[in-house]
Structure formats: structure tokens, C-alpha cells
Short mmCIF file of C-alpha atoms in Angstrom, two decimals:
data_model
loop_
_atom_site.label_atom_id
_atom_site.label_comp_id
_atom_site.label_asym_id
_atom_site.label_seq_id
_atom_site.Cartn_x
_atom_site.Cartn_y
_atom_site.Cartn_z
CA MET A 15 0.00 0.00 0.00
CA THR A 16 1.48 3.35 -1.06
CA ASN A 17 1.49 6.33 1.26
CA PRO A 18 -0.91 9.14 0.29
CA PRO A 19 0.75 12.23 -1.23
CA LYS A 20 1.81 15.03 1.08
CA HIS A 21 0.59 18.59 0.62
CA THR A 22 1.68 21.95 2.01
CA VAL A 23 -1.35 23.66 3.53
CA VAL A 24 -1.66 27.45 3.64
CA ALA A 25 -4.56 28.61 5.82
CA GLY A 26 -5.65 32.19 5.27
CA ALA A 27 -5.80 33.67 1.77
CA GLY A 28 -4.94 37.32 2.27
CA SER A 29 -1.80 38.91 0.83
CA GLY A 30 0.54 36.92 3.10
CA GLY A 31 -1.12 33.57 2.44
CA MET A 32 -1.36 34.09 -1.31
CA THR A 33 2.31 35.09 -1.47
CA MET A 34 3.51 32.07 0.51
CA ALA A 35 1.27 29.64 -1.39
CA LEU A 36 2.59 30.83 -4.74
CA LEU A 37 6.25 30.82 -3.70
CA LEU A 38 6.00 27.26 -2.38
CA ALA A 39 4.17 26.08 -5.50
CA MET A 40 6.86 27.63 -7.70
CA THR A 41 9.43 25.34 -6.05
CA GLY A 42 7.40 22.24 -6.83
CA ARG A 43 5.32 21.88 -3.67
CA SER A 44 1.77 20.55 -3.87
CA VAL A 45 -0.09 23.42 -2.21
CA VAL A 46 -3.61 23.53 -0.79
CA MET A 47 -4.78 27.03 0.21
CA ILE A 48 -7.90 27.38 2.33
CA ASP A 49 -9.91 30.32 3.58
CA ILE A 50 -12.96 30.70 5.79
CA GLN A 51 -14.48 33.33 3.48
CA PRO A 52 -16.39 32.57 0.26
CA GLN A 53 -13.65 34.24 -1.80
CA ILE A 54 -9.90 34.63 -1.36
CA GLY A 55 -8.17 37.96 -0.87
CA GLY A 56 -9.16 39.07 2.63
CA TYR A 57 -9.11 42.86 2.96
CA MET A 58 -7.71 43.11 -0.56
CA ARG A 59 -11.12 42.30 -2.01
CA ARG A 60 -13.18 45.17 -3.34
CA PHE A 61 -16.97 45.39 -3.34
CA SER A 62 -19.40 47.26 -5.56
CA ARG A 63 -22.52 49.35 -5.02
CA ASP A 64 -24.59 50.40 -8.04
CA GLY A 65 -21.78 49.22 -10.29
CA ILE A 66 -19.11 51.34 -8.57
CA TYR A 67 -16.08 49.70 -6.94
CA PHE A 68 -14.85 50.47 -3.42
CA ASP A 69 -11.82 49.24 -1.48
CA THR A 70 -12.38 47.38 1.77
CA GLY A 71 -8.97 47.48 3.46
CA PHE A 72 -6.26 47.84 0.82
CA HIS A 73 -6.15 51.48 -0.32
CA PHE A 74 -2.47 52.24 -1.01
CA THR A 75 1.01 50.87 -0.51
CA GLY A 76 4.68 51.73 -0.49
CA GLY A 77 7.50 49.86 -2.17
CA PHE A 78 6.86 50.20 -5.91
CA GLU A 79 10.25 51.89 -6.24
CA ASN A 80 12.08 48.84 -4.86
CA ILE A 81 10.95 45.80 -2.88
CA LEU A 82 7.31 45.52 -3.98
CA THR A 83 8.30 45.56 -7.65
CA GLN A 84 10.91 42.86 -6.95
CA MET A 85 8.35 40.63 -5.20
CA LEU A 86 5.82 41.09 -8.01
CA GLN A 87 8.49 40.10 -10.54
CA VAL A 88 9.40 36.93 -8.65
CA MET A 89 5.72 36.00 -8.39
CA ASN A 90 5.28 36.76 -12.13
CA ILE A 91 2.38 39.14 -11.50
CA ASP A 92 3.97 42.51 -12.23
CA ASP A 93 2.18 42.60 -15.59
CA VAL A 94 -1.20 42.69 -13.80
CA VAL A 95 -0.43 44.57 -10.58
CA ARG A 96 0.42 48.02 -11.89
CA GLU A 97 1.20 51.21 -10.04
CA ALA A 98 -1.22 54.14 -10.15
CA PRO A 99 -0.32 57.74 -9.11
CA PHE A 100 -1.18 58.77 -5.56
CA ARG A 101 -0.25 61.50 -3.10
CA SER A 102 -0.55 62.08 0.62
CA LYS A 103 -1.70 64.98 2.80
CA LEU A 104 -2.27 65.62 6.50
CA TYR A 105 -5.03 67.66 8.09
CA LEU A 106 -4.32 68.58 11.71
CA ALA A 107 -7.68 69.54 13.18
CA GLU A 108 -6.37 71.31 16.32
CA SER A 109 -4.69 73.96 14.19
CA SER A 110 -6.80 73.51 11.00
CA ARG A 111 -3.51 72.99 9.22
CA HIS A 112 -3.10 71.28 5.84
CA LEU A 113 0.25 69.66 5.05
CA PHE A 114 0.83 68.74 1.38
CA LEU A 115 3.50 66.06 1.57
CA PRO A 116 6.02 65.85 -1.31
CA GLU A 117 5.99 62.77 -3.54
CA THR A 118 9.73 62.79 -4.22
CA GLY A 119 11.24 60.83 -1.33
CA VAL A 120 11.98 61.17 2.37
CA ASP A 121 14.77 63.72 1.92
CA ASP A 122 12.35 66.16 0.29
CA LEU A 123 9.72 65.22 2.89
CA ALA A 124 12.16 66.07 5.69
CA GLU A 125 12.99 69.41 4.12
CA TYR A 126 9.31 70.26 3.59
CA LEU A 127 8.44 69.58 7.23
CA ALA A 128 11.53 71.46 8.39
CA GLN A 129 10.28 74.51 6.48
CA GLU A 130 6.79 74.11 7.96
CA TYR A 131 8.20 73.76 11.50
CA PRO A 132 11.50 75.71 11.44
CA SER A 133 11.98 75.67 15.21
CA ASP A 134 12.02 71.85 15.05
CA ARG A 135 14.30 71.56 12.01
CA ASP A 136 17.10 69.74 13.84
CA GLY A 137 14.75 67.20 15.40
CA ILE A 138 13.00 66.58 12.08
CA MET A 139 16.27 65.92 10.27
CA ARG A 140 17.47 63.59 13.03
CA TYR A 141 14.18 61.70 12.88
CA TYR A 142 14.54 61.00 9.16
CA GLU A 143 18.14 59.92 9.70
CA CYS A 144 16.68 57.34 12.11
CA GLU A 145 14.21 56.18 9.44
CA LYS A 146 16.98 55.68 6.91
CA ALA A 147 19.17 53.86 9.44
CA VAL A 148 16.31 51.49 10.29
CA ILE A 149 15.67 50.68 6.63
CA ALA A 150 19.38 50.11 5.97
CA ASN A 151 19.26 47.45 8.67
CA THR A 152 15.91 45.88 7.79
CA PRO A 153 16.00 42.41 6.22
CA MET A 154 14.44 41.85 2.81
CA PHE A 155 14.05 45.41 1.54
CA ASP A 156 16.14 44.02 -1.30
CA LEU A 157 15.48 40.39 -2.24
CA ARG A 158 19.13 40.01 -3.26
CA ASP A 159 20.38 41.09 0.19
CA ASP A 160 23.11 38.71 1.41
CA ASN A 161 23.10 40.01 5.00
CA PHE A 162 19.47 39.45 5.94
CA GLN A 163 20.31 37.14 8.87
CA GLU A 164 22.52 39.83 10.45
CA LYS A 165 19.71 42.37 10.03
CA LEU A 166 17.38 40.19 12.10
CA GLN A 167 19.44 41.05 15.19
CA LEU A 168 18.08 43.60 17.67
CA SER A 169 19.30 47.20 17.56
CA ASN A 170 18.82 50.21 19.85
CA TYR A 171 15.85 51.21 17.71
CA ASP A 172 14.09 47.99 18.75
CA THR A 173 14.31 48.92 22.43
CA THR A 174 13.26 52.57 22.15
CA THR A 175 9.63 53.61 21.75
CA LEU A 176 8.63 56.17 19.16
CA ALA A 177 7.34 58.39 21.98
CA GLU A 178 10.74 58.22 23.69
CA LEU A 179 12.44 59.19 20.43
CA PHE A 180 10.18 62.22 20.00
CA SER A 181 10.95 63.24 23.57
CA GLU A 182 14.69 62.99 22.90
CA LEU A 183 14.29 65.04 19.71
CA LYS A 184 12.49 67.76 21.70
CA VAL A 185 9.96 68.45 18.95
CA SER A 186 6.54 70.01 19.51
CA ARG A 187 3.37 67.92 19.87
CA GLU A 188 2.21 68.96 16.43
CA THR A 189 5.55 68.14 14.81
CA ALA A 190 5.60 64.75 16.56
CA THR A 191 2.08 64.10 15.25
CA ALA A 192 3.13 64.91 11.70
CA LEU A 193 6.28 62.79 11.93
CA GLY A 194 4.40 59.86 13.46
CA SER A 195 1.24 60.05 11.35
CA ALA A 196 2.03 56.78 9.57
CA ALA A 197 1.18 55.05 12.85
CA LEU A 198 -2.39 55.16 11.51
CA CYS A 199 -1.15 52.68 8.89
CA HIS A 200 0.20 50.13 11.39
CA GLY A 201 -2.05 50.70 14.40
CA THR A 202 0.48 50.69 17.25
CA PRO A 203 0.60 53.97 19.24
CA PRO A 204 3.96 55.74 19.78
CA CYS A 205 3.99 54.90 23.50
CA GLU A 206 4.00 51.17 22.59
CA SER A 207 5.70 50.99 19.17
CA SER A 208 9.42 50.58 18.76
CA VAL A 209 11.18 53.06 16.53
CA THR A 210 12.07 50.16 14.23
CA HIS A 211 8.49 49.01 13.74
CA HIS A 212 7.17 52.48 13.02
CA CYS A 213 9.97 53.50 10.67
CA ARG A 214 9.60 50.38 8.52
CA VAL A 215 6.06 51.47 7.70
CA SER A 216 6.64 55.22 7.70
CA TYR A 217 9.62 55.12 5.35
CA GLY A 218 7.84 52.96 2.79
CA LEU A 219 4.87 55.32 2.63
CA GLY A 220 6.83 58.57 2.95
CA ASN A 221 9.39 57.67 0.32
CA HIS A 222 6.97 56.51 -2.36
CA ILE A 223 3.23 56.02 -1.79
CA SER A 224 1.08 54.55 -4.57
CA ARG A 225 -2.23 52.99 -5.42
CA THR A 226 -2.61 50.02 -7.71
CA GLU A 227 -4.86 49.92 -10.74
CA ARG A 228 -8.12 48.15 -9.76
CA GLY A 229 -6.98 48.03 -6.14
CA GLY A 230 -6.59 44.63 -4.53
CA ASP A 231 -8.56 42.94 -7.30
CA SER A 232 -5.45 43.11 -9.49
CA PHE A 233 -3.49 41.05 -6.92
CA ILE A 234 -6.29 38.52 -6.60
CA ASP A 235 -6.79 38.11 -10.35
CA ALA A 236 -3.05 37.72 -10.91
CA PHE A 237 -2.80 35.14 -8.12
CA HIS A 238 -5.67 33.11 -9.60
CA ARG A 239 -3.82 32.99 -12.93
CA GLU A 240 -0.57 31.82 -11.37
CA ALA A 241 -2.34 29.42 -8.97
CA GLN A 242 -3.89 27.66 -11.96
CA LYS A 243 -0.50 27.48 -13.66
CA TYR A 244 1.15 25.83 -10.65
CA GLY A 245 -1.75 23.63 -9.62
CA ILE A 246 -2.60 25.32 -6.30
CA ARG A 247 -5.84 23.89 -4.95
CA ILE A 248 -8.06 26.61 -3.45
CA LEU A 249 -10.77 25.78 -0.92
CA THR A 250 -13.07 28.59 0.29
CA ASP A 251 -15.81 28.53 2.94
CA THR A 252 -13.43 26.11 4.65
CA ARG A 253 -11.21 26.16 7.72
CA ILE A 254 -8.85 23.80 9.52
CA ALA A 255 -10.96 22.08 12.16
CA LYS A 256 -8.07 20.21 13.76
CA LEU A 257 -4.43 19.29 13.44
CA ASP A 258 -5.59 15.71 13.22
CA LYS A 259 -2.40 13.70 13.55
CA LEU A 260 1.04 14.31 15.00
CA ASP A 261 3.91 11.97 14.12
CA SER A 262 6.62 10.68 16.46
CA SER A 263 8.62 13.90 15.97
CA GLY A 264 5.66 16.06 16.96
CA ASN A 265 5.07 17.29 13.40
CA CYS A 266 1.58 17.60 12.00
CA SER A 267 1.13 14.89 9.36
CA ARG A 268 -2.58 15.36 8.73
CA VAL A 269 -5.20 18.08 9.08
CA LEU A 270 -8.96 17.74 9.30
CA LEU A 271 -10.93 20.40 7.40
CA SER A 272 -14.37 21.74 8.32
CA ASN A 273 -15.80 20.01 5.23
CA GLY A 274 -14.77 16.65 6.67
CA GLU A 275 -11.80 16.15 4.37
CA HIS A 276 -8.42 14.92 5.65
CA ILE A 277 -5.24 16.24 4.02
CA GLU A 278 -1.84 14.64 4.54
CA THR A 279 0.65 17.43 5.19
CA ASP A 280 4.36 18.15 5.20
CA GLU A 281 4.00 21.76 6.44
CA VAL A 282 1.18 24.06 7.53
CA TYR A 283 1.28 27.86 7.29
CA PHE A 284 -1.22 30.00 9.20
CA SER A 285 -1.85 33.49 7.87
CA PHE A 286 -4.42 34.76 10.35
CA HIS A 287 -4.89 36.07 13.89
CA PRO A 288 -2.75 34.58 16.72
CA TYR A 289 -5.89 33.80 18.74
CA SER A 290 -7.14 31.53 15.96
CA ILE A 291 -3.71 29.91 15.65
CA LEU A 292 -3.68 29.20 19.39
CA GLU A 293 -7.04 27.44 19.16
CA LEU A 294 -5.58 24.95 16.67
CA MET A 295 -2.43 24.06 18.59
CA PRO A 296 -2.84 20.66 20.36
CA GLU A 297 -2.98 21.16 24.11
CA GLU A 298 -0.01 18.88 24.75
CA THR A 299 2.24 21.12 22.64
CA LEU A 300 1.50 24.34 24.52
CA THR A 301 3.99 25.67 27.01
CA THR A 302 3.26 28.22 29.73
CA SER A 303 5.53 30.74 28.02
CA PHE A 304 3.76 30.37 24.66
CA LEU A 305 0.34 30.79 26.26
CA ARG A 306 1.51 33.85 28.18
CA ARG A 307 3.00 35.29 25.00
CA VAL A 308 -0.25 35.03 23.04
CA HIS A 309 -2.49 36.12 25.92
CA ARG A 310 -0.44 39.31 26.38
CA MET A 311 -1.14 40.37 22.80
CA GLU A 312 -3.68 43.13 22.28
CA ASP A 313 -5.53 44.02 19.10
CA SER A 314 -4.92 47.09 17.00
CA CYS A 315 -7.86 49.32 16.17
CA SER A 316 -10.58 48.57 13.70
CA PHE A 317 -12.37 51.14 11.54
CA PHE A 318 -15.75 52.73 10.96
CA SER A 319 -15.89 53.42 7.23
CA ILE A 320 -18.05 55.35 4.81
CA PHE A 321 -18.08 54.87 1.04
CA GLY A 322 -19.54 57.25 -1.52
CA VAL A 323 -19.43 58.93 -4.90
CA LEU A 324 -18.37 62.47 -5.73
CA ASP A 325 -19.59 64.59 -8.64
CA ASN A 326 -17.50 64.00 -11.72
CA ASP A 327 -16.92 67.74 -12.25
CA LEU A 328 -14.78 67.99 -9.10
CA PRO A 329 -11.10 68.47 -10.05
CA PHE A 330 -8.82 66.26 -7.96
CA GLY A 331 -6.27 63.48 -8.24
CA ALA A 332 -6.09 60.23 -6.29
CA GLU A 333 -4.88 61.03 -2.78
CA LEU A 334 -4.94 60.24 0.92
CA THR A 335 -5.70 62.87 3.53
CA SER A 336 -5.02 61.71 7.09
CA TYR A 337 -7.38 63.70 9.33
CA LEU A 338 -6.06 63.80 12.91
CA SER A 339 -8.52 65.16 15.47
CA VAL A 340 -5.85 65.81 18.13
CA ASN A 341 -2.09 66.26 18.18
CA ASN A 342 -1.58 63.13 20.22
CA LEU A 343 -1.29 59.81 18.39
CA ASP A 344 -1.60 57.81 21.63
CA ASP A 345 -5.01 59.41 22.17
CA ILE A 346 -5.96 58.36 18.65
CA LEU A 347 -4.69 54.78 18.67
CA LEU A 348 -5.27 53.55 22.22
CA PRO A 349 -8.71 52.19 23.20
CA GLY A 350 -10.88 54.43 25.34
CA ARG A 351 -9.04 57.63 24.39
CA PRO A 352 -10.81 60.73 23.01
CA GLY A 353 -8.95 61.19 19.72
CA THR A 354 -9.67 59.76 16.29
CA GLY A 355 -7.81 59.47 13.03
CA THR A 356 -9.64 59.29 9.71
CA GLY A 357 -8.08 58.29 6.44
CA ILE A 358 -9.85 59.96 3.50
CA VAL A 359 -9.03 58.29 0.18
CA LEU A 360 -10.05 59.86 -3.13
CA ALA A 361 -9.92 57.75 -6.27
CA ASP A 362 -10.90 58.02 -9.91
CA GLU A 363 -11.48 54.59 -11.44
CA PRO A 364 -13.73 52.85 -13.99
CA ASP A 365 -17.02 51.34 -12.85
CA VAL A 366 -18.41 48.03 -14.12
CA ASN A 367 -19.31 49.68 -17.44
CA GLY A 368 -15.90 51.28 -17.91
CA ASN A 369 -17.06 54.80 -17.05
CA MET A 370 -14.70 56.81 -14.84
CA ARG A 371 -16.17 57.54 -11.39
CA LYS A 372 -14.81 59.64 -8.56
CA THR A 373 -15.09 57.85 -5.21
CA LEU A 374 -14.43 58.73 -1.59
CA THR A 375 -13.68 56.24 1.18
CA ALA A 376 -13.18 57.50 4.74
CA PHE A 377 -12.18 55.17 7.55
CA ARG A 378 -12.07 56.33 11.18
CA THR A 379 -10.22 54.57 13.98
CA MET A 380 -12.56 52.68 16.29
CA TYR A 381 -12.11 49.73 18.62
CA ALA A 382 -14.28 46.63 18.68
CA ASP A 383 -15.29 47.46 22.28
CA ASP A 384 -17.21 50.46 20.95
CA THR A 385 -19.63 48.06 19.25
CA LEU A 386 -19.50 45.24 21.80
CA LYS A 387 -23.13 45.63 22.95
CA TRP A 388 -24.36 44.64 19.46
CA LYS A 389 -21.93 41.77 18.94
CA LYS A 390 -24.45 38.95 19.48
CA LEU A 391 -27.38 40.40 17.54
CA SER A 392 -28.81 37.95 15.04
CA SER A 393 -29.79 40.85 12.75
CA ARG A 394 -28.05 44.20 13.22
CA LYS A 395 -29.96 45.63 10.28
CA ASN A 396 -33.21 45.65 12.28
CA ASN A 397 -31.74 46.95 15.55
CA ARG A 398 -32.73 50.60 16.00
CA GLU A 399 -30.02 51.47 18.52
CA TYR A 400 -27.26 50.08 16.31
CA GLN A 401 -28.59 51.81 13.21
CA GLU A 402 -28.79 55.11 15.08
CA PHE A 403 -25.18 54.64 16.20
CA LYS A 404 -24.14 54.11 12.58
CA GLU A 405 -26.09 57.19 11.44
CA ARG A 406 -24.50 59.41 14.13
CA THR A 407 -21.01 58.17 13.35
CA THR A 408 -21.55 58.53 9.61
CA GLU A 409 -22.63 62.16 10.08
CA SER A 410 -19.56 62.82 12.22
CA VAL A 411 -17.18 61.32 9.65
CA ILE A 412 -18.83 63.28 6.82
CA ALA A 413 -18.40 66.47 8.88
CA GLU A 414 -14.64 65.72 9.07
CA VAL A 415 -14.54 65.16 5.31
CA TYR A 416 -16.20 68.53 4.72
CA ARG A 417 -13.81 70.24 7.10
CA ALA A 418 -10.85 68.90 5.10
CA TYR A 419 -12.63 69.33 1.74
CA PRO A 420 -15.28 72.08 2.02
CA GLU A 421 -15.69 72.03 -1.76
CA PHE A 422 -17.30 68.58 -1.47
CA LYS A 423 -20.42 69.89 0.29
CA GLY A 424 -23.47 69.11 -1.81
CA LYS A 425 -21.38 67.00 -4.19
CA PHE A 426 -21.07 63.76 -2.20
CA LYS A 427 -23.53 60.85 -2.26
CA LEU A 428 -23.24 58.14 0.41
CA SER A 429 -23.23 54.56 -0.93
CA ALA A 430 -22.42 52.33 2.08
CA THR A 431 -21.07 52.26 5.64
CA SER A 432 -19.36 49.66 7.81
CA SER A 433 -18.47 49.32 11.50
CA PRO A 434 -15.96 47.17 13.41
CA LEU A 435 -18.67 44.50 13.50
CA THR A 436 -18.66 44.47 9.70
CA CYS A 437 -14.89 44.05 9.83
CA LYS A 438 -15.29 41.13 12.23
CA ASP A 439 -17.73 39.45 9.82
CA TYR A 440 -15.19 39.99 7.06
CA ASP A 441 -12.07 39.02 8.98
CA PRO A 442 -12.77 36.91 12.08
CA PRO A 443 -12.17 36.47 14.95
CA THR A 444 -11.79 40.16 15.95
CA GLY A 445 -11.93 42.35 12.84
CA CYS A 446 -8.93 44.44 13.88
CA ALA A 447 -7.28 46.31 11.03
CA TYR A 448 -3.61 45.49 11.59
CA GLY A 449 -3.54 42.32 13.66
CA VAL A 450 -2.13 42.65 17.16
CA ARG A 451 -0.30 45.80 18.25
CA ARG A 452 3.51 45.45 18.10
CA LYS A 453 4.16 46.48 21.69
CA ILE A 454 7.79 46.99 22.57
CA GLY A 455 9.22 44.17 24.67
CA LEU A 456 6.61 41.63 23.56
CA SER A 457 7.68 38.91 21.14
CA ARG A 458 5.70 38.53 17.94
CA LEU A 459 4.20 35.37 16.52
CA PHE A 460 6.20 34.73 13.37
CA GLY A 461 7.67 31.54 11.99
CA LYS A 462 7.85 28.26 13.84
CA LEU A 463 5.01 27.35 16.21
CA PRO A 464 4.80 24.74 19.03
CA VAL A 465 4.08 22.11 16.36
CA PRO A 466 7.48 22.16 14.58
CA ASN A 467 6.25 22.03 10.98
CA CYS A 468 3.61 24.73 11.53
CA TYR A 469 4.39 28.39 10.91
CA ALA A 470 2.77 31.79 11.55
CA LEU A 471 2.45 34.51 8.90
CA GLY A 472 0.15 37.45 8.24
CA HIS A 473 -0.55 40.92 9.65
CA SER A 474 0.49 39.94 13.18
CA ALA A 475 3.86 38.50 12.11
CA LEU A 476 6.36 41.24 11.25
CA VAL A 477 4.85 44.36 9.67
CA PRO A 478 1.14 44.74 8.80
CA GLY A 479 -0.25 45.82 5.46
CA VAL A 480 0.16 44.26 2.03
CA LEU A 481 3.83 45.19 1.69
CA GLY A 482 4.72 43.98 5.21
CA THR A 483 2.85 40.67 4.99
CA MET A 484 4.34 39.90 1.57
CA MET A 485 7.85 40.66 2.89
CA ALA A 486 7.24 38.37 5.87
CA SER A 487 6.20 35.56 3.53
CA PHE A 488 9.32 36.01 1.42
CA LEU A 489 11.50 36.05 4.55
CA LEU A 490 10.00 32.88 6.01
CA PHE A 491 10.06 31.18 2.61
CA ARG A 492 13.77 31.99 2.33
CA GLN A 493 14.48 30.57 5.78
CA ASN A 494 12.49 27.39 5.24
CA ILE A 495 13.31 26.54 1.64
CA GLY A 496 17.05 27.14 1.97
CA GLU A 497 19.39 29.73 0.49
CA LYS A 498 20.32 27.70 -2.59
CA CYS A 499 16.73 27.15 -3.69
CA TYR A 500 15.80 30.76 -2.86
CA ARG A 501 18.69 32.16 -4.89
CA ARG A 502 17.85 29.95 -7.85
CA LEU A 503 14.23 31.13 -7.82
CA ILE A 504 14.88 34.87 -7.64
CA ALA A 505 17.79 34.74 -10.11
CA GLY A 506 15.47 33.57 -12.83
CA LYS A 507 12.81 36.19 -12.11
CA LEU A 508 14.37 39.52 -11.09
CA ARG A 509 15.12 42.01 -13.81
#
């Protein structure tokens, strides 16, 4: 009797899971990718209302000038995932100040902010020197990097919080808010985030921010094409019910799926929330230290979002305005604090009929606890209190939009709204936007798990967002597959 074939299972089909599944398949692995949702893509999926497309969670990215383009080339999807122009602004509500951030790299960004805040020039320049130093010592910002193992070692920037750095730089509250505004794109407040973690995100967006044509749908379509080419089996509306069998070495040799199917496995990759990973680890494999590590993790914020259409006669380009209600990022990003941050994304893209439409998406920071009382409702649509909460919050977000863009009054039509509970439906178990917060001094869940041939990926691994989760997948792939195989793969793909 022959042994059944072994498969590599990737659970979770967002950007991290899709990247890892494709990389493994390109080296000859038999890959099965599963996802609990009816379609793959996670927050990269778009939705439509009245034939007009809106982003759910993927609005923009950094990295097209270097690492993202390299990864797309290796995955053979750079012909489909194409860069679209985008720019970034800040609106600081306390002072009603607009900042129009340059699109020509962090050196010009530093000079612009130094001119806006001349009394803080020295601190601003020193901050951007920190950003560049962090990136120079970050693994995998160049796929050809030979020194990535050395760059995994801790530095002083890993043991200093962003808030401590701002204090050392002696910059004003408003300047610190402007310098740290990219924290809204990773979800960890300055009092908790290491300088390293923040700068990895901030540099990527400050140096070169972009949209992609057709948003996350371009990634998903390209992945489907390559998955078919390499024989990746995709199972949706499915989850791992149990690591069904451990061998004598403690490795998982078989998983049981929620559809009743058993799959013989050589490796299992989990690209979802640490709480869900913990639930699947066999009790006998769990140590006190691992349990303590996961239980100390705390979620990042979620979002309340509005989606709508603007009159076509409005002149604007695709852009992000980060609306900050207070000059204190801790008050914006910690639960129970009074501040909020709202990302306002303007886009101009074709609808289902190919007609260009101007859209607005605004997403305000909000924690799941703010909607906890309605968590167990069987039908939120018919609950008056919940609907009134959504109406009030929608009006408040629209008021912020009009404060940043007064010319939009009377020219905006609301199409849809969503709350943290919508996010939870979309991305269980918690619906947080960026996985767990990367609190300084707490170890992350990345790579090998208590079951030796099981590995953690995703938003909670290294850096959140599409760029960060893809980089984490490349890094773990490189470690697991071996340097020789990794080098052979990228050598044939990079241009």
C-alpha cells in the first residue's frame, strides 16, 4: 500500500497567504490554500454598489520603487499589478492645518516639514536619519540582500519607543504628530511601538506612496492565474478544524478540514490572527511561556468606514488625507481615548461599465469594544439602537470630510457604511485592522510554532499591510526553503 501524497497547507488567503502559497508552488510543492471566506483575498477584495467599486482594506502601498516591484516580478504578477499615481496629505484639526507632503522621497519630505516647522528643524532631520538607518538594517528590503540574517538582530531602535524618540528630539506635539502620522497605517501607538516598527512602515509610505490599478482585485486576479499554472488547490468557505495527527517527531502529518476532508501534510502555514492559531495548537504542545506570549497580545484598532461617490466635475487626483482630530497619536490609537484618526481616500477609477467615477472612502479609527453591545445580535440591520449609532457616526465622519474638503459639500452621495462588527464578519475572529499591536518588549508570533512544521504569517507576524505581509512571507520562505533554492528562484525572475 502506497502512502498518500503530502501537501503543504496554507490557511488564510490574504496577501501573506497568497504570497507564501505561490512561492512554495513555484518550487514544486503541492499546495492547498484554504480560507474561511467565500472568496480569497481578505481585505484586498473590493466590493461594488450600483456598479461602482470600493476598497475594503487595501487602499495604497509603499514599495513600488524597490521591494514591492521585486516581489511582483518573482511571483510573475507585475504585468497585472500596476502602479497608479497617488499622493498624501495631512489635516491637523487642532490647528486647521493642511500639510501637502512631497511625492519625491523622504529627503524632500524632511525638508518640507523642516520649512513648515522651522523651530524643530534639527529634530525633524534627526528623525529621518533614524528612518533611513532602520531601513538600511531591515532584512528583505532588497530580495538580493546577502546580509538578511545579520539584520534580524536587535538594535537600539528595537528597544526605544517612538514616543521616547520624539521626547529625545524635543519636537513640539504637532511636529511629533506629523512625523508619526504613519502610525495610523500600522495601528500601534507611539507609546508602545518601537522606533524600528514604526519606521519600517513610515519610510515605505513617505518615500513613495502609490495605489494600484483596480486596487486589490489586481493582486487577486493575478494570483488566480498563477495558482492555476502551478496547480494550487483553493478551498473557500473552509477552515482547519483540527491538526488531526502528529507523528513521532511532533510534526503535524494530517489536518482535518471543516468540510470533513483529511489532508496529509508536510507543512502548515497559518496566515491569520494569533488567537485563531492558538485554538488549533494541540494542548499537549503548549507551554506556559507560549500561552503567556499570546495572551499578552492586544488588538490594533478597527475602523468605521463610509463609502460614496463624488460629482464627476470635481477636479482632484487620487490622494490620501489623514485627518487627525488631536495632536496626540496615543489618544488616537489607544482604546478608550478621546482622539480619532480618519483616512480619506479619493480615487478616480472605472465602474463596471468602464465609465470613470470619482469615489471617496473614509475610515475612522474605532475599537471593537465600541460596538461590543451589538456583537451577538442575530440581525443588526433591524436593531434601531445600532442603526442610530451608525447614522450618528456617519454624520460625524462626513463632517470631518467637509472640514478637510469644504468644496465637497453638496457634491457627495453616500453609498455604504461599515463598522468594526462588519470588519469582524469579514475578517474573524476580531476584525482588527492590523492584527495585534507590536508592543515593545513583547515577542511577535512569526515563523515556527509549538508544532514544529507549523508556521505563523500574516498581519500579526512582522509588519502589517500588504507590503509587510508579503515581505514576511518572502522572509519565512527563504528561511524554510534554503538559500540555494531561494537564490535559484529569484535569479530567474528579477530584472
